[in-house]
CSV table of N, CA and C in Angstrom, one decimal:
chain,number,residue,atom,x,y,z
A,1,MET,N,6.0,-6.3,5.2
A,1,MET,CA,5.3,-6.6,6.5
A,1,MET,C,3.9,-6.2,6.6
A,2,THR,N,3.4,-7.1,7.4
A,2,THR,CA,2.0,-7.1,7.4
A,2,THR,C,1.7,-5.9,8.4
A,3,ASP,N,0.1,-5.8,8.1
A,3,ASP,CA,-0.5,-4.3,8.9
A,3,ASP,C,-0.3,-4.6,10.3
A,4,HIS,N,-0.4,-6.0,10.8
A,4,HIS,CA,-0.4,-6.3,12.3
A,4,HIS,C,1.1,-5.7,12.6
A,5,ALA,N,1.9,-6.3,12.2
A,5,ALA,CA,3.4,-5.9,12.1
A,5,ALA,C,3.5,-4.4,12.5
A,6,VAL,N,2.9,-3.7,11.3
A,6,VAL,CA,3.2,-2.3,11.4
A,6,VAL,C,2.4,-1.5,12.6
A,7,LEU,N,1.5,-2.1,12.9
A,7,LEU,CA,0.8,-1.9,14.2
A,7,LEU,C,1.5,-1.9,15.6
A,8,ALA,N,2.0,-3.2,15.7
A,8,ALA,CA,3.0,-3.4,16.7
A,8,ALA,C,4.2,-2.4,16.6
A,9,ASP,N,4.8,-2.1,15.4
A,9,ASP,CA,5.6,-1.2,15.4
A,9,ASP,C,5.4,0.2,15.9
A,10,LEU,N,4.4,0.6,15.4
A,10,LEU,CA,3.8,1.8,16.0
A,10,LEU,C,3.5,1.9,17.4
A,11,TYR,N,3.1,0.8,18.0
A,11,TYR,CA,2.8,1.0,19.4
A,11,TYR,C,4.1,0.9,20.0
A,12,GLU,N,5.4,0.4,19.7
A,12,GLU,CA,6.5,0.4,20.4
A,12,GLU,C,6.8,2.0,20.2
A,13,GLU,N,6.7,2.8,19.4
A,13,GLU,CA,6.9,4.3,19.3
A,13,GLU,C,6.2,4.6,20.1
A,14,TYR,N,4.8,4.6,19.8
A,14,TYR,CA,3.9,5.4,20.7
A,14,TYR,C,4.1,5.3,22.4
A,15,GLU,N,4.2,4.3,22.5
A,15,GLU,CA,4.5,4.0,24.1
A,15,GLU,C,5.5,4.9,24.9
A,16,PHE,N,6.5,5.3,24.0
A,16,PHE,CA,7.5,6.1,24.4
A,16,PHE,C,7.4,7.4,24.5
A,17,LEU,N,6.0,7.7,23.7
A,17,LEU,CA,5.9,9.4,23.3
A,17,LEU,C,4.9,9.9,24.5
A,18,ASP,N,5.4,11.4,24.9
A,18,ASP,CA,4.5,11.9,25.7
A,18,ASP,C,3.0,12.5,25.2
A,19,ALA,N,2.1,12.6,25.5
A,19,ALA,CA,0.7,13.2,24.9
A,19,ALA,C,0.9,14.0,23.8
A,20,ASP,N,1.6,15.0,23.7
A,20,ASP,CA,1.9,16.1,22.5
A,20,ASP,C,2.4,15.4,21.1
A,21,ASP,N,3.4,14.3,21.3
A,21,ASP,CA,4.0,13.4,20.5
A,21,ASP,C,3.4,12.5,20.0
A,22,ARG,N,2.1,12.0,21.0
A,22,ARG,CA,1.2,10.8,20.5
A,22,ARG,C,0.2,11.3,19.4
A,23,TYR,N,-0.4,12.8,19.8
A,23,TYR,CA,-1.2,13.3,19.1
A,23,TYR,C,-0.6,13.8,17.8
A,24,ARG,N,0.6,14.2,17.4
A,24,ARG,CA,1.5,14.3,16.4
A,24,ARG,C,1.7,13.1,15.7
A,25,LEU,N,1.7,11.8,16.1
A,25,LEU,CA,1.9,10.3,15.5
A,25,LEU,C,0.7,10.1,15.0
A,26,LEU,N,-0.7,10.4,15.7
A,26,LEU,CA,-1.8,10.2,14.9
A,26,LEU,C,-2.1,11.1,14.0
A,27,ILE,N,-1.6,12.2,13.9
A,27,ILE,CA,-2.0,13.3,12.9
A,27,ILE,C,-1.2,13.0,11.6
A,28,ASP,N,-0.1,12.5,12.0
A,28,ASP,CA,0.7,11.8,10.7
A,28,ASP,C,0.3,10.7,9.8
A,29,LEU,N,-0.2,9.7,10.8
A,29,LEU,CA,-0.7,8.8,10.4
A,29,LEU,C,-2.0,9.1,9.4
A,30,GLY,N,-2.7,10.2,9.9
A,30,GLY,CA,-4.0,10.4,9.2
A,30,GLY,C,-3.5,11.1,7.8
A,31,ARG,N,-2.5,11.8,8.1
A,31,ARG,CA,-2.0,12.5,6.6
A,31,ARG,C,-1.5,11.6,5.6
A,32,ALA,N,-1.2,10.3,6.1
A,32,ALA,CA,-0.7,9.4,5.4
A,32,ALA,C,-1.8,8.2,4.5
A,33,LEU,N,-3.1,8.6,4.9
A,33,LEU,CA,-4.2,7.8,4.7
A,33,LEU,C,-4.2,8.2,2.9
A,34,GLU,N,-4.7,7.2,2.2
A,34,GLU,CA,-5.2,7.0,0.7
A,34,GLU,C,-6.2,8.3,0.8
A,35,PRO,N,-6.2,9.3,-0.2
A,35,PRO,CA,-6.8,10.3,-0.1
A,35,PRO,C,-8.4,9.6,-0.7
A,36,MET,N,-9.4,10.4,-0.2
A,36,MET,CA,-10.9,10.0,-0.4
A,36,MET,C,-11.4,11.1,-1.1
A,37,PRO,N,-11.8,10.7,-2.3
A,37,PRO,CA,-12.4,11.7,-3.3
A,37,PRO,C,-13.6,12.4,-2.5
A,38,ASP,N,-13.8,13.7,-2.8
A,38,ASP,CA,-15.0,14.5,-2.0
A,38,ASP,C,-16.3,13.8,-2.4
A,39,ALA,N,-16.6,13.4,-3.8
A,39,ALA,CA,-17.5,12.8,-4.3
A,39,ALA,C,-18.1,11.6,-3.2
A,40,LEU,N,-17.2,10.9,-2.8
A,40,LEU,CA,-17.6,9.8,-1.7
A,40,LEU,C,-18.0,10.3,-0.6
A,41,LYS,N,-17.7,11.1,-0.2
A,41,LYS,CA,-18.2,11.9,1.1
A,41,LYS,C,-19.6,12.4,1.3
A,42,THR,N,-20.4,11.6,1.5
A,42,THR,CA,-22.2,11.6,1.3
A,42,THR,C,-22.4,11.3,2.6
A,43,ASP,N,-23.6,11.6,2.8
A,43,ASP,CA,-24.4,11.2,4.1
A,43,ASP,C,-24.6,9.5,4.0
A,44,ALA,N,-24.5,8.8,2.9
A,44,ALA,CA,-24.6,7.6,2.9
A,44,ALA,C,-23.1,6.9,3.5
A,45,THR,N,-22.3,7.5,3.2
A,45,THR,CA,-20.9,7.2,3.8
A,45,THR,C,-20.4,7.6,5.4
A,46,LEU,N,-21.2,8.8,5.7
A,46,LEU,CA,-20.9,9.3,7.1
A,46,LEU,C,-21.2,8.2,8.3
A,47,VAL,N,-20.3,8.2,9.2
A,47,VAL,CA,-20.2,7.3,10.5
A,47,VAL,C,-21.0,8.2,11.1
A,48,ARG,N,-22.0,7.8,11.6
A,48,ARG,CA,-23.3,8.2,12.8
A,48,ARG,C,-22.5,8.2,14.2
A,49,GLY,N,-22.5,8.9,15.2
A,49,GLY,CA,-22.0,9.0,16.3
A,49,GLY,C,-20.8,9.6,16.7
A,50,CYS,N,-20.1,10.1,15.6
A,50,CYS,CA,-18.8,10.6,15.7
A,50,CYS,C,-19.1,12.3,15.9
A,51,SER,N,-18.2,12.7,16.9
A,51,SER,CA,-18.1,14.3,17.1
A,51,SER,C,-17.8,15.0,15.9
A,52,ALA,N,-16.6,14.2,15.3
A,52,ALA,CA,-16.2,15.1,14.1
A,52,ALA,C,-16.9,14.2,12.7
A,53,ALA,N,-16.7,14.8,11.6
A,53,ALA,CA,-17.4,13.9,10.3
A,53,ALA,C,-16.4,13.1,9.9
A,54,VAL,N,-16.9,11.9,9.7
A,54,VAL,CA,-15.9,10.7,9.4
A,54,VAL,C,-16.8,10.1,8.3
A,55,TRP,N,-16.2,9.6,7.3
A,55,TRP,CA,-16.6,9.1,6.1
A,55,TRP,C,-16.1,7.9,5.8
A,56,VAL,N,-16.6,6.6,5.6
A,56,VAL,CA,-15.9,5.5,5.4
A,56,VAL,C,-16.6,4.7,4.0
A,57,TYR,N,-15.9,4.5,3.1
A,57,TYR,CA,-16.3,3.7,1.9
A,57,TYR,C,-15.5,2.5,1.4
A,58,PRO,N,-16.4,1.2,1.3
A,58,PRO,CA,-15.7,-0.1,1.1
A,58,PRO,C,-15.7,0.1,-0.5
A,59,THR,N,-14.2,-0.5,-0.9
A,59,THR,CA,-14.6,-0.9,-2.3
A,59,THR,C,-13.9,-2.2,-2.3
A,60,VAL,N,-14.1,-3.3,-3.3
A,60,VAL,CA,-13.8,-4.7,-3.3
A,60,VAL,C,-12.6,-4.8,-4.2
A,61,LEU,N,-11.3,-5.6,-3.8
A,61,LEU,CA,-10.2,-5.8,-4.7
A,61,LEU,C,-10.2,-7.3,-4.8
A,62,ASP,N,-9.9,-7.4,-6.3
A,62,ASP,CA,-9.9,-8.9,-6.5
A,62,ASP,C,-11.3,-9.8,-6.4
A,63,ALA,N,-12.3,-9.1,-6.8
A,63,ALA,CA,-13.7,-9.5,-6.9
A,63,ALA,C,-13.7,-10.9,-7.2
A,64,ASP,N,-13.1,-11.1,-8.3
A,64,ASP,CA,-13.3,-12.2,-9.4
A,64,ASP,C,-12.4,-13.4,-8.7
A,65,SER,N,-11.7,-13.0,-7.7
A,65,SER,CA,-11.3,-14.5,-7.1
A,65,SER,C,-11.9,-15.4,-6.3
A,66,ALA,N,-11.4,-16.6,-6.1
A,66,ALA,CA,-12.0,-17.9,-5.5
A,66,ALA,C,-12.4,-17.3,-4.1
A,67,ASP,N,-11.7,-16.2,-3.4
A,67,ASP,CA,-12.1,-16.3,-1.9
A,67,ASP,C,-13.4,-15.1,-2.0
A,68,GLY,N,-13.7,-14.5,-3.1
A,68,GLY,CA,-14.5,-13.4,-3.4
A,68,GLY,C,-14.0,-11.9,-3.2
A,69,GLY,N,-12.6,-12.0,-3.0
A,69,GLY,CA,-12.1,-10.5,-3.1
A,69,GLY,C,-11.6,-10.0,-1.6
A,70,ARG,N,-11.0,-8.7,-1.4
A,70,ARG,CA,-10.7,-8.4,-0.4
A,70,ARG,C,-10.9,-7.0,-0.3
A,71,LEU,N,-11.6,-6.5,1.0
A,71,LEU,CA,-12.2,-4.9,1.1
A,71,LEU,C,-11.0,-4.3,1.4
A,72,HIS,N,-11.3,-3.1,0.5
A,72,HIS,CA,-10.3,-1.9,0.6
A,72,HIS,C,-11.2,-0.7,1.1
A,73,PHE,N,-10.9,-0.2,2.2
A,73,PHE,CA,-11.6,1.2,2.6
A,73,PHE,C,-11.0,2.5,2.3
A,74,LEU,N,-11.6,3.3,1.8
A,74,LEU,CA,-11.4,4.6,2.0
A,74,LEU,C,-12.0,5.4,2.9
A,75,ALA,N,-11.2,6.6,3.8
A,75,ALA,CA,-11.9,6.9,5.0
A,75,ALA,C,-11.3,8.3,5.0
A,76,ASP,N,-12.0,9.0,5.4
A,76,ASP,CA,-11.4,10.4,5.9
A,76,ASP,C,-12.2,11.1,7.0
A,77,SER,N,-11.8,12.3,7.5
A,77,SER,CA,-12.2,13.0,8.5
A,77,SER,C,-11.8,14.4,8.4
A,78,ASN,N,-13.1,15.6,9.1
A,78,ASN,CA,-12.5,16.6,8.9
A,78,ASN,C,-11.5,17.1,10.2
A,79,ALA,N,-11.1,16.1,11.0
A,79,ALA,CA,-10.6,16.4,12.1
A,79,ALA,C,-9.0,15.4,12.3
A,80,ALA,N,-7.8,16.1,12.4
A,80,ALA,CA,-6.9,15.6,12.1
A,80,ALA,C,-6.7,14.3,12.7
A,81,ILE,N,-6.7,14.7,14.3
A,81,ILE,CA,-6.7,13.5,15.2
A,81,ILE,C,-7.6,12.1,15.0
A,82,THR,N,-8.8,12.5,14.6
A,82,THR,CA,-9.8,11.5,14.5
A,82,THR,C,-9.4,10.7,13.0
A,83,LYS,N,-8.8,11.7,12.0
A,83,LYS,CA,-8.5,11.0,10.6
A,83,LYS,C,-7.1,9.8,11.2
A,84,GLY,N,-6.4,10.2,12.2
A,84,GLY,CA,-5.3,9.3,12.6
A,84,GLY,C,-5.7,8.0,13.4
A,85,ILE,N,-6.9,8.3,14.0
A,85,ILE,CA,-7.6,7.2,14.7
A,85,ILE,C,-8.2,6.3,13.7
A,86,ILE,N,-8.6,6.7,12.6
A,86,ILE,CA,-9.4,6.2,11.4
A,86,ILE,C,-8.2,4.9,10.8
A,87,ALA,N,-6.8,5.9,10.7
A,87,ALA,CA,-5.6,5.0,10.2
A,87,ALA,C,-5.4,4.1,11.0
A,88,LEU,N,-5.6,4.1,12.4
A,88,LEU,CA,-5.1,3.0,13.1
A,88,LEU,C,-6.3,1.9,13.0
A,89,VAL,N,-7.4,2.2,12.9
A,89,VAL,CA,-8.6,1.1,12.5
A,89,VAL,C,-8.2,0.6,11.6
A,90,LEU,N,-7.9,1.2,10.4
A,90,LEU,CA,-7.8,0.3,9.0
A,90,LEU,C,-6.6,-0.5,8.9
A,91,LEU,N,-5.5,0.0,9.6
A,91,LEU,CA,-4.7,-1.1,9.9
A,91,LEU,C,-5.0,-2.4,10.2
A,92,THR,N,-5.8,-2.5,10.7
A,92,THR,CA,-6.3,-3.8,11.7
A,92,THR,C,-7.2,-4.8,10.3
A,93,VAL,N,-7.6,-4.0,9.5
A,93,VAL,CA,-8.4,-4.7,8.3
A,93,VAL,C,-8.4,-4.5,7.0
A,94,GLN,N,-7.5,-3.4,6.7
A,94,GLN,CA,-7.5,-2.9,5.3
A,94,GLN,C,-6.7,-4.2,4.3
A,95,ASP,N,-7.5,-4.5,3.2
A,95,ASP,CA,-7.4,-5.3,2.0
A,95,ASP,C,-7.2,-6.7,2.5
A,96,ARG,N,-8.2,-7.0,3.4
A,96,ARG,CA,-8.1,-8.4,4.1
A,96,ARG,C,-9.7,-9.2,3.6
A,97,ALA,N,-9.7,-10.4,3.2
A,97,ALA,CA,-10.8,-10.9,2.9
A,97,ALA,C,-12.2,-10.5,3.9
A,98,PRO,N,-13.1,-10.4,3.3
A,98,PRO,CA,-14.5,-10.1,4.4
A,98,PRO,C,-14.5,-11.2,5.6
A,99,ALA,N,-14.3,-12.2,5.4
A,99,ALA,CA,-14.4,-13.3,6.5
A,99,ALA,C,-13.2,-13.1,7.4
A,100,ALA,N,-12.2,-12.9,7.0
A,100,ALA,CA,-11.0,-12.4,8.1
A,100,ALA,C,-11.3,-11.2,8.5
A,101,ILE,N,-12.0,-10.2,8.2
A,101,ILE,CA,-12.5,-8.9,8.7
A,101,ILE,C,-13.2,-9.1,9.7
A,102,ALA,N,-14.3,-9.9,9.5
A,102,ALA,CA,-15.5,-10.3,10.3
A,102,ALA,C,-14.7,-11.0,11.6
A,103,ALA,N,-13.4,-11.8,11.6
A,103,ALA,CA,-13.0,-12.5,12.4
A,103,ALA,C,-11.9,-11.7,13.4
A,104,THR,N,-11.7,-10.7,13.0
A,104,THR,CA,-10.5,-9.7,13.6
A,104,THR,C,-11.2,-9.0,14.8
A,105,ASP,N,-10.5,-9.3,15.7
A,105,ASP,CA,-10.9,-8.4,17.1
A,105,ASP,C,-10.1,-7.3,16.9
A,106,ILE,N,-10.8,-6.1,16.3
A,106,ILE,CA,-10.4,-4.7,16.5
A,106,ILE,C,-10.1,-4.2,17.5
A,107,GLU,N,-11.0,-4.4,18.3
A,107,GLU,CA,-10.6,-3.7,20.0
A,107,GLU,C,-9.5,-4.1,20.6
A,108,SER,N,-9.5,-5.2,20.4
A,108,SER,CA,-8.1,-6.0,21.2
A,108,SER,C,-6.7,-5.4,20.2
A,109,ALA,N,-6.8,-5.3,18.8
A,109,ALA,CA,-5.7,-5.1,18.4
A,109,ALA,C,-5.3,-3.6,18.7
A,110,LEU,N,-6.5,-2.8,19.2
A,110,LEU,CA,-6.1,-1.3,19.3
A,110,LEU,C,-5.8,-0.9,20.5
A,111,SER,N,-6.4,-2.3,21.5
A,111,SER,CA,-6.3,-1.9,23.1
A,111,SER,C,-4.6,-1.5,23.6
A,112,PRO,N,-3.6,-1.8,23.1
A,112,PRO,CA,-2.5,-1.3,23.6
A,112,PRO,C,-2.2,0.2,23.5
A,113,PHE,N,-3.0,0.9,22.7
A,113,PHE,CA,-3.0,2.1,22.6
A,113,PHE,C,-3.6,2.9,23.6
A,114,ASP,N,-4.8,2.3,24.2
A,114,ASP,CA,-5.3,2.8,25.3
A,114,ASP,C,-6.0,4.3,25.0
A,115,LEU,N,-6.5,4.1,23.8
A,115,LEU,CA,-7.0,5.7,23.2
A,115,LEU,C,-8.0,6.3,24.0
A,116,ARG,N,-8.8,5.5,24.7
A,116,ARG,CA,-10.1,5.7,25.6
A,116,ARG,C,-9.2,6.9,26.8
A,117,ASN,N,-8.2,6.5,27.2
A,117,ASN,CA,-7.6,7.1,28.4
A,117,ASN,C,-6.4,7.9,27.8
A,118,GLN,N,-5.9,8.1,26.6
A,118,GLN,CA,-5.3,8.9,26.0
A,118,GLN,C,-5.6,10.2,25.2
A,119,LEU,N,-7.0,10.0,25.1
A,119,LEU,CA,-7.7,11.0,24.3
A,119,LEU,C,-8.9,11.3,24.6
A,120,SER,N,-9.3,12.5,24.6
A,120,SER,CA,-11.0,12.9,25.2
A,120,SER,C,-12.1,12.1,24.6
A,121,SER,N,-13.0,11.8,25.3
A,121,SER,CA,-14.2,11.3,25.1
A,121,SER,C,-15.0,11.5,23.8
A,122,ASN,N,-14.5,12.7,23.2
A,122,ASN,CA,-15.2,13.2,22.0
A,122,ASN,C,-14.4,12.7,20.9
A,123,ARG,N,-13.2,12.6,21.2
A,123,ARG,CA,-12.6,12.2,19.9
A,123,ARG,C,-12.5,10.5,19.8
A,124,THR,N,-12.8,9.6,20.7
A,124,THR,CA,-12.9,8.3,20.9
A,124,THR,C,-14.6,7.8,20.8
A,125,GLN,N,-15.4,8.7,20.9
A,125,GLN,CA,-16.8,8.1,21.1
A,125,GLN,C,-17.3,7.5,19.8
A,126,GLY,N,-16.8,7.8,18.5
A,126,GLY,CA,-17.4,7.1,17.2
A,126,GLY,C,-16.7,6.0,16.9
A,127,ILE,N,-15.5,5.4,17.6
A,127,ILE,CA,-14.6,4.4,17.2
A,127,ILE,C,-15.6,3.0,17.2
A,128,PRO,N,-16.3,2.9,18.3
A,128,PRO,CA,-17.4,1.5,18.4
A,128,PRO,C,-18.1,1.8,17.1
A,129,ASN,N,-18.5,2.7,16.6
A,129,ASN,CA,-19.5,3.1,15.4
A,129,ASN,C,-18.9,2.7,14.1
A,130,MET,N,-17.5,3.2,14.2
A,130,MET,CA,-17.0,2.8,13.0
A,130,MET,C,-16.4,1.4,12.6
A,131,ILE,N,-16.2,0.8,13.8
A,131,ILE,CA,-15.6,-0.5,13.9
A,131,ILE,C,-17.0,-1.4,13.6
A,132,ALA,N,-18.1,-0.9,14.1
A,132,ALA,CA,-19.3,-1.6,13.8
A,132,ALA,C,-19.8,-1.8,12.3
A,133,LEU,N,-19.6,-0.3,11.5
A,133,LEU,CA,-19.8,-0.1,10.3
A,133,LEU,C,-18.8,-1.1,9.4
A,134,ILE,N,-17.2,-1.1,9.8
A,134,ILE,CA,-16.5,-2.1,9.1
A,134,ILE,C,-17.1,-3.8,9.1
A,135,ARG,N,-17.6,-4.1,10.3
A,135,ARG,CA,-18.0,-5.2,10.6
A,135,ARG,C,-19.3,-5.7,9.9
A,136,GLU,N,-20.3,-4.5,9.6
A,136,GLU,CA,-21.3,-4.8,9.1
A,136,GLU,C,-20.8,-4.9,7.5
A,137,THR,N,-20.0,-4.2,7.2
A,137,THR,CA,-19.7,-4.3,5.7
A,137,THR,C,-19.1,-5.6,5.2
A,138,ALA,N,-18.1,-6.3,6.1
A,138,ALA,CA,-17.6,-7.4,5.8
A,138,ALA,C,-18.4,-8.7,6.0
A,139,SER,N,-19.3,-8.4,6.8
A,139,SER,CA,-20.5,-9.2,6.8
A,139,SER,C,-21.5,-9.5,5.5
A,140,ARG,N,-21.8,-8.3,5.0
A,140,ARG,CA,-22.3,-8.2,3.8
A,140,ARG,C,-21.6,-8.7,2.6
A,141,TYR,N,-20.3,-8.7,2.5
A,141,TYR,CA,-19.5,-9.4,1.7
A,141,TYR,C,-19.0,-10.6,1.7
A,142,SER,N,-19.3,-11.2,2.8
A,142,SER,CA,-18.9,-12.7,3.2
A,142,SER,C,-19.8,-13.5,2.6
């Protein structure tokens, strides 16, 4: 199943949940993220503008392949719901070629979740910065 299919399935579940259960779903998504080693949680990997601490670290898979490889992001946050939001964002880009990531409309992929209206502004204010960092990373590797 592709990550976009997973995202669509998640939305089908999400849309029928009440606010408390939506928070729980996001928390569960965050818990399922691949662990990020503490050594990578540095000022250099910190996403600016987030109310919670958010770290994103890119790695390259299959760098020797003809297309230059795929980007795999390690990410973490010190806030459970924010970590779930990170997981949603990563579902749109994880393990894709840099050019594919640059062409992905992450905001549109996340728009059905209506995070801005479902969560407080403090929880969503860093999403554009996280998306910008992912796009900048993809551009560097393209």
